[in-house]
Amino acid sequence: DAGVIQSPRHEVTEMGQEVTLRCKPISGHNSLFWYRQTMMRGLELLIYFNNNVPIDDSGMPEDRFSAKMPNASFSTLKIQPSEPRDSAVYFCASSLGQNNEQFFGPGTRLTVL
Amino acid sequence: SQQGEEDPQALSIQEGENATMNCSYKTSINNLQWYRQNSGRGLVHLILIRSNEREKHSGRLRVTLDTSKKSSSLLITASRAADTASYFCATDGFRGNQFYFGTGTSLTVIP
């Protein structure tokens, strides 16, 4: 198994631009999580899905952030418009069951200029 | 608010020594997990301990859980340079629909 796949690995964009991060969970996993990691705030859960349905999006910072999971093998996290304070590493993780071991992707390092 | 808090924030030891990291949390949990993160990489799951368990072992790792004190510890025995990483504890809310990672302990093992 290839593990959790995230793309792109690095993204540099200018303030105001739309950014879309992508995630392919491990086949068969039914829970998917989006995290953001910064030096200041550590690792924060943004949103998670169970069986493609968003369960808890209370960590999504503002309306500029949105996440979708159209099917069991794909999810996106979109930021529109992006701001410099959104610069961080964004991780996607998946698990079999929402309370079990999570497998993390390599992350997307986002830089907003 | 953040659920898990690790202590110490940073730890530096010699190869072969044992490393102990602690995690405290605030509310009741179903389970607690420990993860490792190497620099520039994603997190890797190490061990999960459920609220009805007190101790668990995996190789050189030993995890304890004290639900009365709302705390857990991770012990790495006979440390190696390759153990250098950040270690995080993660807890779920009692209802199992919230997940929190602590701020992490940065461990450096000096060869």
PDB file of C-alpha atoms in Angstrom:
ATOM      1  CA  ASP A   1       0.000   0.000   0.000  1.00  0.00           C
ATOM      2  CA  ALA A   2       1.320   3.452  -0.875  1.00  0.00           C
ATOM      3  CA  GLY A   3       0.059   5.028   2.318  1.00  0.00           C
ATOM      4  CA  VAL A   4      -1.730   8.357   2.475  1.00  0.00           C
ATOM      5  CA  ILE A   5      -0.906  10.450  -0.550  1.00  0.00           C
ATOM      6  CA  GLN A   6      -0.940  14.231  -0.488  1.00  0.00           C
ATOM      7  CA  SER A   7      -0.380  16.705  -3.272  1.00  0.00           C
ATOM      8  CA  PRO A   8       1.237  19.005  -3.861  1.00  0.00           C
ATOM      9  CA  ARG A   9       4.140  18.518  -1.444  1.00  0.00           C
ATOM     10  CA  HIS A  10       5.032  22.196  -1.617  1.00  0.00           C
ATOM     11  CA  GLU A  11       2.913  25.158  -2.631  1.00  0.00           C
ATOM     12  CA  VAL A  12       3.987  28.777  -2.834  1.00  0.00           C
ATOM     13  CA  THR A  13       1.310  31.267  -3.695  1.00  0.00           C
ATOM     14  CA  GLU A  14       0.486  34.918  -3.342  1.00  0.00           C
ATOM     15  CA  MET A  15      -1.994  36.386  -0.939  1.00  0.00           C
ATOM     16  CA  GLY A  16      -5.490  36.325  -2.316  1.00  0.00           C
ATOM     17  CA  GLN A  17      -5.025  33.275  -4.494  1.00  0.00           C
ATOM     18  CA  GLU A  18      -7.037  30.098  -4.151  1.00  0.00           C
ATOM     19  CA  VAL A  19      -5.185  27.064  -2.858  1.00  0.00           C
ATOM     20  CA  THR A  20      -6.375  23.466  -3.150  1.00  0.00           C
ATOM     21  CA  LEU A  21      -4.716  20.671  -1.240  1.00  0.00           C
ATOM     22  CA  ARG A  22      -5.456  17.069  -2.121  1.00  0.00           C
ATOM     23  CA  CYS A  23      -5.450  13.825  -0.208  1.00  0.00           C
ATOM     24  CA  LYS A  24      -5.904  10.181  -1.090  1.00  0.00           C
ATOM     25  CA  PRO A  25      -6.464   8.075   2.025  1.00  0.00           C
ATOM     26  CA  ILE A  26      -5.404   4.477   2.457  1.00  0.00           C
ATOM     27  CA  SER A  27      -7.793   2.170   0.653  1.00  0.00           C
ATOM     28  CA  GLY A  28     -10.378   0.761   3.028  1.00  0.00           C
ATOM     29  CA  HIS A  29     -10.011   3.467   5.652  1.00  0.00           C
ATOM     30  CA  ASN A  30     -13.288   5.166   6.474  1.00  0.00           C
ATOM     31  CA  SER A  31     -12.089   8.145   8.520  1.00  0.00           C
ATOM     32  CA  LEU A  32     -10.099  11.063   7.141  1.00  0.00           C
ATOM     33  CA  PHE A  33      -8.565  13.962   9.016  1.00  0.00           C
ATOM     34  CA  TRP A  34      -7.080  17.301   7.986  1.00  0.00           C
ATOM     35  CA  TYR A  35      -4.521  18.914  10.307  1.00  0.00           C
ATOM     36  CA  ARG A  36      -2.481  22.097  10.238  1.00  0.00           C
ATOM     37  CA  GLN A  37       0.907  22.361  11.926  1.00  0.00           C
ATOM     38  CA  THR A  38       2.737  25.564  12.802  1.00  0.00           C
ATOM     39  CA  MET A  39       5.453  26.401  15.281  1.00  0.00           C
ATOM     40  CA  MET A  40       3.160  28.743  17.148  1.00  0.00           C
ATOM     41  CA  ARG A  41       0.032  26.612  17.397  1.00  0.00           C
ATOM     42  CA  GLY A  42       1.358  23.092  17.048  1.00  0.00           C
ATOM     43  CA  LEU A  43      -0.808  20.457  15.385  1.00  0.00           C
ATOM     44  CA  GLU A  44      -4.447  21.449  15.024  1.00  0.00           C
ATOM     45  CA  LEU A  45      -7.305  19.322  13.796  1.00  0.00           C
ATOM     46  CA  LEU A  46      -9.211  21.255  11.153  1.00  0.00           C
ATOM     47  CA  ILE A  47     -11.911  18.786  10.135  1.00  0.00           C
ATOM     48  CA  TYR A  48     -12.563  15.094   9.940  1.00  0.00           C
ATOM     49  CA  PHE A  49     -14.818  12.865   7.897  1.00  0.00           C
ATOM     50  CA  ASN A  50     -16.342   9.532   8.704  1.00  0.00           C
ATOM     51  CA  ASN A  51     -17.654   7.537   5.742  1.00  0.00           C
ATOM     52  CA  ASN A  52     -17.239  10.664   3.577  1.00  0.00           C
ATOM     53  CA  VAL A  53     -19.440  12.752   5.881  1.00  0.00           C
ATOM     54  CA  PRO A  54     -17.965  15.724   7.766  1.00  0.00           C
ATOM     55  CA  ILE A  55     -18.306  14.988  11.477  1.00  0.00           C
ATOM     56  CA  ASP A  56     -16.533  17.873  13.153  1.00  0.00           C
ATOM     57  CA  ASP A  57     -15.390  21.018  11.382  1.00  0.00           C
ATOM     58  CA  SER A  58     -15.075  23.171  14.472  1.00  0.00           C
ATOM     59  CA  GLY A  59     -11.349  23.472  13.872  1.00  0.00           C
ATOM     60  CA  MET A  60     -11.750  25.142  10.505  1.00  0.00           C
ATOM     61  CA  PRO A  61     -10.450  28.632  11.216  1.00  0.00           C
ATOM     62  CA  GLU A  62     -12.738  30.687   9.016  1.00  0.00           C
ATOM     63  CA  ASP A  63     -15.075  30.632   6.082  1.00  0.00           C
ATOM     64  CA  ARG A  64     -12.094  30.933   3.789  1.00  0.00           C
ATOM     65  CA  PHE A  65     -11.414  27.261   4.514  1.00  0.00           C
ATOM     66  CA  SER A  66     -13.556  24.494   3.078  1.00  0.00           C
ATOM     67  CA  ALA A  67     -13.123  20.735   2.777  1.00  0.00           C
ATOM     68  CA  LYS A  68     -14.869  18.108   0.717  1.00  0.00           C
ATOM     69  CA  MET A  69     -14.783  14.375   0.417  1.00  0.00           C
ATOM     70  CA  PRO A  70     -16.727  13.443  -2.721  1.00  0.00           C
ATOM     71  CA  ASN A  71     -15.825   9.769  -2.416  1.00  0.00           C
ATOM     72  CA  ALA A  72     -13.943   7.356  -0.195  1.00  0.00           C
ATOM     73  CA  SER A  73     -10.664   7.798  -2.035  1.00  0.00           C
ATOM     74  CA  PHE A  74     -10.325  11.556  -2.340  1.00  0.00           C
ATOM     75  CA  SER A  75     -10.559  14.705  -0.264  1.00  0.00           C
ATOM     76  CA  THR A  76      -9.687  18.346  -0.816  1.00  0.00           C
ATOM     77  CA  LEU A  77      -8.973  21.251   1.471  1.00  0.00           C
ATOM     78  CA  LYS A  78      -9.464  24.613  -0.164  1.00  0.00           C
ATOM     79  CA  ILE A  79      -8.414  28.045   1.029  1.00  0.00           C
ATOM     80  CA  GLN A  80      -9.953  30.982  -0.789  1.00  0.00           C
ATOM     81  CA  PRO A  81      -8.639  33.623  -0.565  1.00  0.00           C
ATOM     82  CA  SER A  82      -5.328  32.645   1.003  1.00  0.00           C
ATOM     83  CA  GLU A  83      -3.510  34.865   3.494  1.00  0.00           C
ATOM     84  CA  PRO A  84       0.100  34.856   4.762  1.00  0.00           C
ATOM     85  CA  ARG A  85      -1.064  33.555   8.164  1.00  0.00           C
ATOM     86  CA  ASP A  86      -2.277  30.397   6.436  1.00  0.00           C
ATOM     87  CA  SER A  87       1.348  29.416   5.844  1.00  0.00           C
ATOM     88  CA  ALA A  88       1.833  26.057   7.535  1.00  0.00           C
ATOM     89  CA  VAL A  89       2.248  22.365   6.886  1.00  0.00           C
ATOM     90  CA  TYR A  90      -1.075  20.700   6.211  1.00  0.00           C
ATOM     91  CA  PHE A  91      -1.382  17.007   6.957  1.00  0.00           C
ATOM     92  CA  CYS A  92      -4.000  14.536   5.909  1.00  0.00           C
ATOM     93  CA  ALA A  93      -4.454  11.335   7.878  1.00  0.00           C
ATOM     94  CA  SER A  94      -6.744   8.343   7.583  1.00  0.00           C
ATOM     95  CA  SER A  95      -7.808   5.538   9.857  1.00  0.00           C
ATOM     96  CA  LEU A  96     -10.061   2.523  10.025  1.00  0.00           C
ATOM     97  CA  GLY A  97     -12.560   3.767  12.541  1.00  0.00           C
ATOM     98  CA  GLN A  98     -12.298   7.255  13.965  1.00  0.00           C
ATOM     99  CA  ASN A  99     -10.758   6.229  17.297  1.00  0.00           C
ATOM    100  CA  ASN A 100      -7.981   4.078  15.947  1.00  0.00           C
ATOM    101  CA  GLU A 101      -4.435   4.525  14.742  1.00  0.00           C
ATOM    102  CA  GLN A 102      -4.121   7.334  12.227  1.00  0.00           C
ATOM    103  CA  PHE A 103      -1.810   7.101   9.253  1.00  0.00           C
ATOM    104  CA  PHE A 104      -0.410  10.427   8.193  1.00  0.00           C
ATOM    105  CA  GLY A 105       0.552  11.637   4.766  1.00  0.00           C
ATOM    106  CA  PRO A 106       3.844  13.462   4.146  1.00  0.00           C
ATOM    107  CA  GLY A 107       2.145  16.839   4.343  1.00  0.00           C
ATOM    108  CA  THR A 108       1.866  19.874   2.091  1.00  0.00           C
ATOM    109  CA  ARG A 109       4.056  22.802   2.992  1.00  0.00           C
ATOM    110  CA  LEU A 110       2.102  25.934   2.092  1.00  0.00           C
ATOM    111  CA  THR A 111       3.722  29.331   1.865  1.00  0.00           C
ATOM    112  CA  VAL A 112       1.521  32.341   1.209  1.00  0.00           C
ATOM    113  CA  LEU A 113       3.486  35.451   0.290  1.00  0.00           C
TER     114      LEU A 113
ATOM    115  CA  SER B   1      -8.629  24.273  23.895  1.00  0.00           C
ATOM    116  CA  GLN B   2      -5.741  21.897  23.580  1.00  0.00           C
ATOM    117  CA  GLN B   3      -6.241  18.623  25.368  1.00  0.00           C
ATOM    118  CA  GLY B   4      -2.818  17.058  25.687  1.00  0.00           C
ATOM    119  CA  GLU B   5       0.273  18.764  27.014  1.00  0.00           C
ATOM    120  CA  GLU B   6       3.648  17.055  26.909  1.00  0.00           C
ATOM    121  CA  ASP B   7       6.430  17.541  29.376  1.00  0.00           C
ATOM    122  CA  PRO B   8       9.275  18.297  28.997  1.00  0.00           C
ATOM    123  CA  GLN B   9       9.210  20.397  25.851  1.00  0.00           C
ATOM    124  CA  ALA B  10      12.734  19.310  25.025  1.00  0.00           C
ATOM    125  CA  LEU B  11      14.920  16.459  26.214  1.00  0.00           C
ATOM    126  CA  SER B  12      18.528  15.662  25.392  1.00  0.00           C
ATOM    127  CA  ILE B  13      20.126  12.370  26.434  1.00  0.00           C
ATOM    128  CA  GLN B  14      23.056  10.137  25.603  1.00  0.00           C
ATOM    129  CA  GLU B  15      22.618   7.070  23.460  1.00  0.00           C
ATOM    130  CA  GLY B  16      21.793   4.074  25.620  1.00  0.00           C
ATOM    131  CA  GLU B  17      19.972   6.076  28.274  1.00  0.00           C
ATOM    132  CA  ASN B  18      16.255   5.904  28.863  1.00  0.00           C
ATOM    133  CA  ALA B  19      13.950   8.746  27.844  1.00  0.00           C
ATOM    134  CA  THR B  20      10.716   9.521  29.641  1.00  0.00           C
ATOM    135  CA  MET B  21       8.071  11.884  28.349  1.00  0.00           C
ATOM    136  CA  ASN B  22       4.834  12.793  30.049  1.00  0.00           C
ATOM    137  CA  CYS B  23       1.447  13.839  28.775  1.00  0.00           C
ATOM    138  CA  SER B  24      -1.362  15.428  30.746  1.00  0.00           C
ATOM    139  CA  TYR B  25      -4.887  15.926  29.514  1.00  0.00           C
ATOM    140  CA  LYS B  26      -7.999  17.632  30.754  1.00  0.00           C
ATOM    141  CA  THR B  27     -11.134  15.617  30.119  1.00  0.00           C
ATOM    142  CA  SER B  28     -12.165  11.983  30.103  1.00  0.00           C
ATOM    143  CA  ILE B  29     -10.935   9.949  27.186  1.00  0.00           C
ATOM    144  CA  ASN B  30     -11.573   6.686  25.392  1.00  0.00           C
ATOM    145  CA  ASN B  31      -7.981   6.199  24.363  1.00  0.00           C
ATOM    146  CA  LEU B  32      -4.628   7.930  24.227  1.00  0.00           C
ATOM    147  CA  GLN B  33      -2.106   7.542  21.453  1.00  0.00           C
ATOM    148  CA  TRP B  34       1.562   8.378  21.078  1.00  0.00           C
ATOM    149  CA  TYR B  35       3.077   9.466  17.781  1.00  0.00           C
ATOM    150  CA  ARG B  36       6.572  10.274  16.576  1.00  0.00           C
ATOM    151  CA  GLN B  37       7.485  12.918  14.027  1.00  0.00           C
ATOM    152  CA  ASN B  38      10.856  13.090  12.392  1.00  0.00           C
ATOM    153  CA  SER B  39      11.898  16.493  11.118  1.00  0.00           C
ATOM    154  CA  GLY B  40      10.050  17.418   7.947  1.00  0.00           C
ATOM    155  CA  ARG B  41       7.937  14.266   7.953  1.00  0.00           C
ATOM    156  CA  GLY B  42       4.431  13.218   8.874  1.00  0.00           C
ATOM    157  CA  LEU B  43       3.527  11.663  12.180  1.00  0.00           C
ATOM    158  CA  VAL B  44       3.948   7.954  12.747  1.00  0.00           C
ATOM    159  CA  HIS B  45       1.786   6.053  15.182  1.00  0.00           C
ATOM    160  CA  LEU B  46       3.677   4.347  18.001  1.00  0.00           C
ATOM    161  CA  ILE B  47       1.161   2.928  20.433  1.00  0.00           C
ATOM    162  CA  LEU B  48      -2.466   3.230  21.530  1.00  0.00           C
ATOM    163  CA  ILE B  49      -3.611   2.668  25.086  1.00  0.00           C
ATOM    164  CA  ARG B  50      -7.280   2.465  26.000  1.00  0.00           C
ATOM    165  CA  SER B  51      -8.810   4.051  29.049  1.00  0.00           C
ATOM    166  CA  ASN B  52      -9.250   0.668  30.760  1.00  0.00           C
ATOM    167  CA  GLU B  53      -5.569  -0.211  30.334  1.00  0.00           C
ATOM    168  CA  ARG B  54      -2.786   0.886  32.674  1.00  0.00           C
ATOM    169  CA  GLU B  55       0.336  -0.166  30.849  1.00  0.00           C
ATOM    170  CA  LYS B  56       1.329  -1.276  27.396  1.00  0.00           C
ATOM    171  CA  HIS B  57       4.597  -2.351  25.803  1.00  0.00           C
ATOM    172  CA  SER B  58       5.852  -2.345  22.258  1.00  0.00           C
ATOM    173  CA  GLY B  59       9.498  -3.214  21.714  1.00  0.00           C
ATOM    174  CA  ARG B  60      11.568  -0.609  23.550  1.00  0.00           C
ATOM    175  CA  LEU B  61       8.481   1.486  24.262  1.00  0.00           C
ATOM    176  CA  ARG B  62       6.501   1.402  27.473  1.00  0.00           C
ATOM    177  CA  VAL B  63       3.395   3.500  27.931  1.00  0.00           C
ATOM    178  CA  THR B  64       1.483   3.993  31.143  1.00  0.00           C
ATOM    179  CA  LEU B  65      -1.883   5.610  31.671  1.00  0.00           C
ATOM    180  CA  ASP B  66      -3.277   6.982  34.914  1.00  0.00           C
ATOM    181  CA  THR B  67      -6.837   8.103  34.300  1.00  0.00           C
ATOM    182  CA  SER B  68      -7.233   9.356  37.875  1.00  0.00           C
ATOM    183  CA  LYS B  69      -4.408  11.830  37.291  1.00  0.00           C
ATOM    184  CA  LYS B  70      -5.284  12.322  33.625  1.00  0.00           C
ATOM    185  CA  SER B  71      -1.721  11.601  32.626  1.00  0.00           C
ATOM    186  CA  SER B  72       0.344   9.227  30.532  1.00  0.00           C
ATOM    187  CA  SER B  73       4.035   8.569  30.161  1.00  0.00           C
ATOM    188  CA  LEU B  74       6.119   7.220  27.312  1.00  0.00           C
ATOM    189  CA  LEU B  75       9.367   5.497  28.184  1.00  0.00           C
ATOM    190  CA  ILE B  76      11.913   4.686  25.508  1.00  0.00           C
ATOM    191  CA  THR B  77      14.551   2.312  26.825  1.00  0.00           C
ATOM    192  CA  ALA B  78      18.114   2.001  25.544  1.00  0.00           C
ATOM    193  CA  SER B  79      17.711   5.014  23.300  1.00  0.00           C
ATOM    194  CA  ARG B  80      19.369   5.251  19.908  1.00  0.00           C
ATOM    195  CA  ALA B  81      20.339   8.207  17.767  1.00  0.00           C
ATOM    196  CA  ALA B  82      17.526   7.202  15.402  1.00  0.00           C
ATOM    197  CA  ASP B  83      15.021   7.911  18.183  1.00  0.00           C
ATOM    198  CA  THR B  84      15.735  11.628  17.751  1.00  0.00           C
ATOM    199  CA  ALA B  85      12.341  13.115  16.883  1.00  0.00           C
ATOM    200  CA  SER B  86       9.371  14.928  18.332  1.00  0.00           C
ATOM    201  CA  TYR B  87       6.889  12.844  20.282  1.00  0.00           C
ATOM    202  CA  PHE B  88       3.220  13.729  20.605  1.00  0.00           C
ATOM    203  CA  CYS B  89       0.387  12.371  22.625  1.00  0.00           C
ATOM    204  CA  ALA B  90      -3.117  12.479  21.181  1.00  0.00           C
ATOM    205  CA  THR B  91      -6.391  12.097  22.993  1.00  0.00           C
ATOM    206  CA  ASP B  92      -9.968  11.753  21.930  1.00  0.00           C
ATOM    207  CA  GLY B  93     -12.877  13.303  23.756  1.00  0.00           C
ATOM    208  CA  PHE B  94     -15.039  10.970  25.796  1.00  0.00           C
ATOM    209  CA  ARG B  95     -17.616  11.052  23.060  1.00  0.00           C
ATOM    210  CA  GLY B  96     -14.895  10.081  20.628  1.00  0.00           C
ATOM    211  CA  ASN B  97     -15.626  12.856  18.219  1.00  0.00           C
ATOM    212  CA  GLN B  98     -12.808  15.214  19.053  1.00  0.00           C
ATOM    213  CA  PHE B  99      -9.088  14.747  18.649  1.00  0.00           C
ATOM    214  CA  TYR B 100      -6.303  16.733  20.224  1.00  0.00           C
ATOM    215  CA  PHE B 101      -2.564  16.546  19.843  1.00  0.00           C
ATOM    216  CA  GLY B 102      -0.245  17.954  22.455  1.00  0.00           C
ATOM    217  CA  THR B 103       2.569  20.383  21.796  1.00  0.00           C
ATOM    218  CA  GLY B 104       5.137  17.625  21.663  1.00  0.00           C
ATOM    219  CA  THR B 105       8.435  16.743  23.288  1.00  0.00           C
ATOM    220  CA  SER B 106      11.535  17.219  21.185  1.00  0.00           C
ATOM    221  CA  LEU B 107      13.927  14.381  21.952  1.00  0.00           C
ATOM    222  CA  THR B 108      17.588  14.492  20.959  1.00  0.00           C
ATOM    223  CA  VAL B 109      19.685  11.366  21.437  1.00  0.00           C
ATOM    224  CA  ILE B 110      23.384  12.117  21.281  1.00  0.00           C
ATOM    225  CA  PRO B 111      25.524   9.324  19.790  1.00  0.00           C
TER     226      PRO B 111
END
